Coordinates of C-alpha atoms and ligand atoms in Angstrom, one line a residue:
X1454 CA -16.0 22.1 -32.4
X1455 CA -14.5 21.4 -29.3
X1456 CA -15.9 23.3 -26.2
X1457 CA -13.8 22.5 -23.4
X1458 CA -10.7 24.4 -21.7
X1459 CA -9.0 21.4 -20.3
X1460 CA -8.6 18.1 -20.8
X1461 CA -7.9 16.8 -17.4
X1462 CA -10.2 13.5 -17.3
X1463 CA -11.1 11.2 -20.2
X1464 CA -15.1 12.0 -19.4
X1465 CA -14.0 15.9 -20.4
X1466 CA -14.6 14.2 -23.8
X1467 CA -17.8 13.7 -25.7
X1468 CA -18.4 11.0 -28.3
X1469 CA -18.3 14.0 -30.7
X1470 CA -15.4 15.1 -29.5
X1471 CA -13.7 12.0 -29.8
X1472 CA -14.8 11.6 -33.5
X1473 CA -12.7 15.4 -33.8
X1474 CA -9.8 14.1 -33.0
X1475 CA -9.6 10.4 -34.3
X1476 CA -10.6 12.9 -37.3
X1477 CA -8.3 15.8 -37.3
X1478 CA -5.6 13.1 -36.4
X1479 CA -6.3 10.9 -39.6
X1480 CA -5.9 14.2 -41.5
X1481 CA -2.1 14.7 -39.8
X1482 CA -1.1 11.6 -40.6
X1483 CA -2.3 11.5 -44.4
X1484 CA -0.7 15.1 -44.9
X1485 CA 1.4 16.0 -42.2
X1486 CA 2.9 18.9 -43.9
X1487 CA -0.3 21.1 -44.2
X1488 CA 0.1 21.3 -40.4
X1489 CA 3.5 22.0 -39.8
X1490 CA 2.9 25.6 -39.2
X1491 CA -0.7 26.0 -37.6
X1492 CA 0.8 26.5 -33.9
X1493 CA 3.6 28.8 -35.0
X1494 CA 4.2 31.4 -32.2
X1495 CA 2.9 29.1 -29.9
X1496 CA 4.7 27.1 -26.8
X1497 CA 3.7 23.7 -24.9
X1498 CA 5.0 23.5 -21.4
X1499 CA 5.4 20.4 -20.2
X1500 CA 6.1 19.9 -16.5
X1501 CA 6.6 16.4 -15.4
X1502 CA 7.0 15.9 -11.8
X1503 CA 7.0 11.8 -12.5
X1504 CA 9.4 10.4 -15.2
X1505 CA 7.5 9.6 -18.6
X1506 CA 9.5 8.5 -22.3
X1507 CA 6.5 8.6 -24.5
X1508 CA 3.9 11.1 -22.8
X1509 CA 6.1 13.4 -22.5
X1510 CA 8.4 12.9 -25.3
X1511 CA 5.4 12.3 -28.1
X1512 CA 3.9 16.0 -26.6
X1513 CA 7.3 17.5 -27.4
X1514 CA 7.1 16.2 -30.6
X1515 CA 3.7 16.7 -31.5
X1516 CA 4.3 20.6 -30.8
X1517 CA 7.8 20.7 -32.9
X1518 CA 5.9 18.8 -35.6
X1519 CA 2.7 21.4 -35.5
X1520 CA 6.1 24.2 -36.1
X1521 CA 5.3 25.7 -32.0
X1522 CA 8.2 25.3 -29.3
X1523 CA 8.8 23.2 -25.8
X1524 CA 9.6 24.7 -22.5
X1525 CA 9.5 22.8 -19.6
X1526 CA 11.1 20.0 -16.6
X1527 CA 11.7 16.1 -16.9
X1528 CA 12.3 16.0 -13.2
X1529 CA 10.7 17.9 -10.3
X1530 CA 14.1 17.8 -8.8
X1531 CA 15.1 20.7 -11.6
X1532 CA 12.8 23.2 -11.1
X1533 CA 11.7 25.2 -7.6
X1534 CA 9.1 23.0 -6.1
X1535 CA 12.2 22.0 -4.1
X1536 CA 12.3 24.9 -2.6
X1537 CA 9.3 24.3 -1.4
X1538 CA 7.2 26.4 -4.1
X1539 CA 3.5 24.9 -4.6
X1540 CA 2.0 23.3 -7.6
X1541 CA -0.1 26.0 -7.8
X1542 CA 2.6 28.7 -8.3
X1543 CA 4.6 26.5 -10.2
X1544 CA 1.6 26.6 -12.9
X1545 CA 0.7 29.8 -12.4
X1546 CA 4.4 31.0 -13.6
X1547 CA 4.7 28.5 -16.2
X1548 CA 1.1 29.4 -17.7
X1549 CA 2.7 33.0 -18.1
X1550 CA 5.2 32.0 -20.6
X1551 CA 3.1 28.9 -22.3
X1552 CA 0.1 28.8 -24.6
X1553 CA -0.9 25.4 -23.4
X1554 CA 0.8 23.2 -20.4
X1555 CA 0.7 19.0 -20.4
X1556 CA 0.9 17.8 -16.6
X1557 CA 2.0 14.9 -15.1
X1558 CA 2.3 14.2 -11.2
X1559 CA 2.1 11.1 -9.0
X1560 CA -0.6 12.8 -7.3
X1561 CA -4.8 12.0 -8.2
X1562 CA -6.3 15.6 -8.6
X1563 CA -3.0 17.4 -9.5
X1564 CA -3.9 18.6 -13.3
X1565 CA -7.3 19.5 -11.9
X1566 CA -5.8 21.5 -9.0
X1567 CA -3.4 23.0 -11.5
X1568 CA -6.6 23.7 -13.9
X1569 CA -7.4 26.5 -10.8
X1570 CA -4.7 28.7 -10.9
X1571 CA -3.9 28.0 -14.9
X1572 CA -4.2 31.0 -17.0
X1573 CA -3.6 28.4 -20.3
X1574 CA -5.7 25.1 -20.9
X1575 CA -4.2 22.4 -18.7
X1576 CA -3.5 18.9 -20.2
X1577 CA -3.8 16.1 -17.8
X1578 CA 0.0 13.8 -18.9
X1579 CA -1.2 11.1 -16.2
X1580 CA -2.3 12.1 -12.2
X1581 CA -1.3 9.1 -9.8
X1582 CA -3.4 6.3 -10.3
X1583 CA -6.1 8.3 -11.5
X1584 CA -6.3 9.0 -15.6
X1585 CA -4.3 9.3 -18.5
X1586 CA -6.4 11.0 -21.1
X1587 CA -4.1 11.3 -23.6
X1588 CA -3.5 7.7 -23.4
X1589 CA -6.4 6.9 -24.1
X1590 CA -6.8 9.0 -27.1
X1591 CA -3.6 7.0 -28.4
X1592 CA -5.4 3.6 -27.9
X1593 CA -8.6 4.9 -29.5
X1594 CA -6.6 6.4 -32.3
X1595 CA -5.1 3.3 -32.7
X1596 CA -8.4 1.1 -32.4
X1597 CA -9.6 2.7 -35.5
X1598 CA -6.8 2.7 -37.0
X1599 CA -7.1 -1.5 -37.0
X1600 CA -10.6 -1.9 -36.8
X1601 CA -12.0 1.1 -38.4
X1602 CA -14.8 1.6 -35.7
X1603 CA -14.9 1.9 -32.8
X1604 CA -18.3 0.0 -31.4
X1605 CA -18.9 -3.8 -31.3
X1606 CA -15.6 -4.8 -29.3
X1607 CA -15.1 -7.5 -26.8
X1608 CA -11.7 -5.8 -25.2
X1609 CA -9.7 -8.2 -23.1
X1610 CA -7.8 -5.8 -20.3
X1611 CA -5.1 -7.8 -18.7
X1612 CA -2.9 -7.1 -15.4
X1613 CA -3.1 -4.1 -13.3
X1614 CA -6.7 -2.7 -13.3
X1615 CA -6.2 -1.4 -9.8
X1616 CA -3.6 0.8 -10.3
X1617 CA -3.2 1.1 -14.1
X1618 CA -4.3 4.6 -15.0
X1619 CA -4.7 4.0 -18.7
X1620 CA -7.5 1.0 -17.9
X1621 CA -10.0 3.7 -16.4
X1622 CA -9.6 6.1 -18.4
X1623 CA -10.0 3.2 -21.8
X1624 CA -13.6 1.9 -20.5
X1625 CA -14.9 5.4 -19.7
X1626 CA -14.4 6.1 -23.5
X1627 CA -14.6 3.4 -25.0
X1628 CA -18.4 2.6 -23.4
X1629 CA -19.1 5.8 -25.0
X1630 CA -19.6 3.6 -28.3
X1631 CA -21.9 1.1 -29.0
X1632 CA -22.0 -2.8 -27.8
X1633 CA -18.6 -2.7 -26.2
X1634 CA -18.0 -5.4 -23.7
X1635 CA -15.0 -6.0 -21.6
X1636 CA -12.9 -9.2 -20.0
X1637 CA -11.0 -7.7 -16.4
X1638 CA -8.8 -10.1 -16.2
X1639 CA -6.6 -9.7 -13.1
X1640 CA -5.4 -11.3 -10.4
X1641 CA -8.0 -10.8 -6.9
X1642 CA -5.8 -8.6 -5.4
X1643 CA -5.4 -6.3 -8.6
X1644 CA -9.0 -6.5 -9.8
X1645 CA -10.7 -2.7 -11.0
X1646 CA -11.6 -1.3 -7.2
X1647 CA -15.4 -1.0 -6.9
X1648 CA -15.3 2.8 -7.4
X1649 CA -14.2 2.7 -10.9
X1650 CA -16.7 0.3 -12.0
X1651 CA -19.2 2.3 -10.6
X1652 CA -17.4 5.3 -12.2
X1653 CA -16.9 3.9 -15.4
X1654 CA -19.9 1.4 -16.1
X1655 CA -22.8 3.0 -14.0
X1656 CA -25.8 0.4 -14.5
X1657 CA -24.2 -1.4 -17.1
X1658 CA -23.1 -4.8 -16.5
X1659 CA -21.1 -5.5 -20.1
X1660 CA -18.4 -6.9 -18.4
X1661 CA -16.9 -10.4 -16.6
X1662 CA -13.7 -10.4 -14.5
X1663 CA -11.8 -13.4 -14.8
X1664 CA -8.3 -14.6 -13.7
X1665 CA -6.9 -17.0 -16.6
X1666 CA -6.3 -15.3 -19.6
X1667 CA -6.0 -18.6 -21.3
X1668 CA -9.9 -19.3 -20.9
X1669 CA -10.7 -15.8 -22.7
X1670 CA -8.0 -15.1 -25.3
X1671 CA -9.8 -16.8 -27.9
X1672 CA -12.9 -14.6 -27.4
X1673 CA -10.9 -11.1 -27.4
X1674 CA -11.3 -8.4 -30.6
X1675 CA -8.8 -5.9 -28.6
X1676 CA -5.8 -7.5 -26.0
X1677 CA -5.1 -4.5 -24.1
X1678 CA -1.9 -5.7 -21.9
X1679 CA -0.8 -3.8 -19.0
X1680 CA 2.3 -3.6 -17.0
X1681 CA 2.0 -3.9 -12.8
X1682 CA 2.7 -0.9 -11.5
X1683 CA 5.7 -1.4 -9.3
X1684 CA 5.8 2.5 -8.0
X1685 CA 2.1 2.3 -6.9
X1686 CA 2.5 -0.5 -4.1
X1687 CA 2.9 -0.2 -0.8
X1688 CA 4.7 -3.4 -0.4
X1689 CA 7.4 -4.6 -2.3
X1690 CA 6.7 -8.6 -1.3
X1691 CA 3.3 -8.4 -3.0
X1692 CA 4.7 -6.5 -5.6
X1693 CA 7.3 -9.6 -6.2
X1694 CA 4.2 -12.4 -6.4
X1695 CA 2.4 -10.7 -8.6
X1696 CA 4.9 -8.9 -11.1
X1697 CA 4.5 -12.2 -13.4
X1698 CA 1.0 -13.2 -13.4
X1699 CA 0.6 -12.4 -16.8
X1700 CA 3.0 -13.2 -19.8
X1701 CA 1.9 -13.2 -23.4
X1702 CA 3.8 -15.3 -25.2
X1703 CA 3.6 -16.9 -28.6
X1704 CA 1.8 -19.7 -27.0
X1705 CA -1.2 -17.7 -25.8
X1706 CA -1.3 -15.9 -29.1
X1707 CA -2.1 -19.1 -31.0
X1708 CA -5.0 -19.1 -29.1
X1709 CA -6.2 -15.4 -30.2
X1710 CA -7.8 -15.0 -32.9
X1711 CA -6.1 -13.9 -36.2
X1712 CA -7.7 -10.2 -36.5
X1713 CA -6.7 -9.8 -33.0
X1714 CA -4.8 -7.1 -31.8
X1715 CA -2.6 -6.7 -29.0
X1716 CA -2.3 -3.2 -27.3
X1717 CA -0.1 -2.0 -24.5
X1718 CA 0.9 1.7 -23.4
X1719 CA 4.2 0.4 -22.6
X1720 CA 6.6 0.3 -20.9
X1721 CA 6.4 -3.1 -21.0
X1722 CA 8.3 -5.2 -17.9
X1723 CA 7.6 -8.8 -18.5
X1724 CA 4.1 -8.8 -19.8
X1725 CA 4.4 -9.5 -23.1
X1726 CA 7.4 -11.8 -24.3
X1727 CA 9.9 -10.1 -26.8
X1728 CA 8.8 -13.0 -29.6
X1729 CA 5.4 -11.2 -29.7
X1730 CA 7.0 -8.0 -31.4
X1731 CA 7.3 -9.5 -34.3
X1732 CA 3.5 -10.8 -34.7
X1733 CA 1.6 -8.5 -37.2
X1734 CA -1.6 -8.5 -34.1
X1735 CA 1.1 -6.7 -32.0
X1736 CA 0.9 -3.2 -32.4
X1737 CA 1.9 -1.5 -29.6
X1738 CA 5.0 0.4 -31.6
X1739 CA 2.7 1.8 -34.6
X1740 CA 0.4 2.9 -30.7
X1741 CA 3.3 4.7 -29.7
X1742 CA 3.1 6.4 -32.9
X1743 CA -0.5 7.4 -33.3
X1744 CA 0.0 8.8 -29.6
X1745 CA 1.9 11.6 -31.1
X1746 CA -0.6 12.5 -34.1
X1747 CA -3.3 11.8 -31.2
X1748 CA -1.4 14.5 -29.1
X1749 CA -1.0 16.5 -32.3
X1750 CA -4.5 16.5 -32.8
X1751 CA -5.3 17.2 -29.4
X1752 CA -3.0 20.3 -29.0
X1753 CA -4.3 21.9 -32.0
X1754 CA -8.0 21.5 -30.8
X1755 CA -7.3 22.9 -27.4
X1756 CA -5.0 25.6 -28.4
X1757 CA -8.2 26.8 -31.3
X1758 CA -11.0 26.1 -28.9
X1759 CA -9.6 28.7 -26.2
X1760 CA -8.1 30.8 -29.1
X1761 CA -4.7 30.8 -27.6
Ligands
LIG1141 N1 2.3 5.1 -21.7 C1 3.0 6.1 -21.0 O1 2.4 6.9 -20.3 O2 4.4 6.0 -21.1 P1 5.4 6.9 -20.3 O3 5.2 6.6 -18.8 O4 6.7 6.6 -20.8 O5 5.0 8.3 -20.6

């Protein structure tokens, strides 16, 4: 069983704990109505101080679907940190009226500052350029879901692995499995900063960094495209060279291999070419999906863990 309050960082999660969820969340999605009650009585709060669609609309959902309610901001503008109140307070009140709160805030450390002053297990929705847990349980969800394990990968990461939040959060877990190896494939300016390899792959060296996806594509199990992350540079010049390095279009993908598939956890800008979509290796809408029986999964776990 799951032993932990939070989940504010994907290393929260044990291998066991991973196998819970991918678990609990197959069981969802064969028979979805033999959870529609279990969090009756119960409310998620979701505060999202940066805009989200899917995070926050796929926790919403998950709750509804498990028969609990929603309560919560899509904009920090709505609610009384403009006033000046503190993220602390603002968590504090919220955690009086909700069973379990999901967090997101353009700020590293916010979901474990908020963990502080919580009286209700706090759900990291994405802090700054730090992690996305919940991504992350989406992607490995989804990972099974295709390739029914989830050891033995070579998993091609493309675009922004200096900012991209999901990308550190995906190694850390996913080199909790077996004879995973990863492709960086950036541009030198947007490589994975030093700390995070560090972070993420200690003394292991089971990765290359390249810049030409074309050189690698054909070696790739899982293509895990990711968008440059506009809102996280300081200038907008640099921002405009590099917004493009990476398209996948139907030209690249007849160089991948045929049980390739193709993540991304979207939005999407430009990276991947709308004539993709319709390739059976893309699957980055049935991801969106298995996000919400991921976040299904999750929220009952928590919620019976803490007995809340
Ligand atoms: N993948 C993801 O976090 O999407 P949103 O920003 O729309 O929540």
């Amino acid at each position: 069983m799951i032993d932990i309050k939070n989940l504010l960082n994907s290393d929260d999660l044990s291998k066991n704990d991973i196998y819970e969820i991918v678990d609990l969340a197959n069981d969802i999605i064969k028979s979805p109505k033999d959870f529609s009650h279990v969090c009756e009585g119960k409310i998620l709060g979701t505060l999202f101080f940066e805009p989200s669609t899917r995070t926050r609309l796929s926790f919403e959902s998950a709750m509804l679907r498990l028969g609990g309610s929603v309560v919560g901001f899509s904009d920090a503008n709505v609610s009384s940190s403009t006033k000046g109140e503190t993220l602390q307070d603002t968590v504090k009140v919220v955690s009086q009226y909700a069973d379990i709160i999901a967090m997101r805030h353009p700020q590293e450390g916010a979901a474990y500052l908020a963990s502080l002053t919580a009286d209700c297990p706090i759900i990291n929705a994405g802090d700054g350029g730090h992690q996305h847990p919940t991504q992350t349980l989406t992607d490995v969800l989804t990972i099974s879901q295709y390739k029914h394990t989830l050891d033995n990968h070579t998993i091609g990461i493309v675009g922004d692995l200096k900012y991209g939040r999901t990308v550190h959060s995906l190694i850390k877990i996913m080199n909790l499995f077996d004879n995973n190896k990863y492709i960086l494939i950036s541009p030198e300016e947007l490589k994975l900063p030093q700390y995070v390899k560090k972070e993420v792959f200690k003394d292991n060296d089971n990765y290359d960094e390249v810049t030409n996806l074309d050189e690698v594509i054909g070696e790739i199990d899982i293509l895990y495209m990711t968008r440059i992350q506009k809102e996280r540079f300081f200038s907008t010049s640099q921002y405009t060279r590099l917004k493009d390095s990476y398209v996948l279009d139907m030209e690249k993908m007849n160089k991948a291999r045929k049980d390739t598939i193709v993540l991304h956890p979207l939005p999407r800008v430009n990276e991947i070419a709308t004539e993709v979509d319709k390739d059976p290796r893309a699957v980055y809408f049935n991801q969106v999906k298995y996000g919400m029986y991921a976040r299904m999964a999750l929220i009952y776990k928590l919620l019976e863990a803490n007995n809340a």
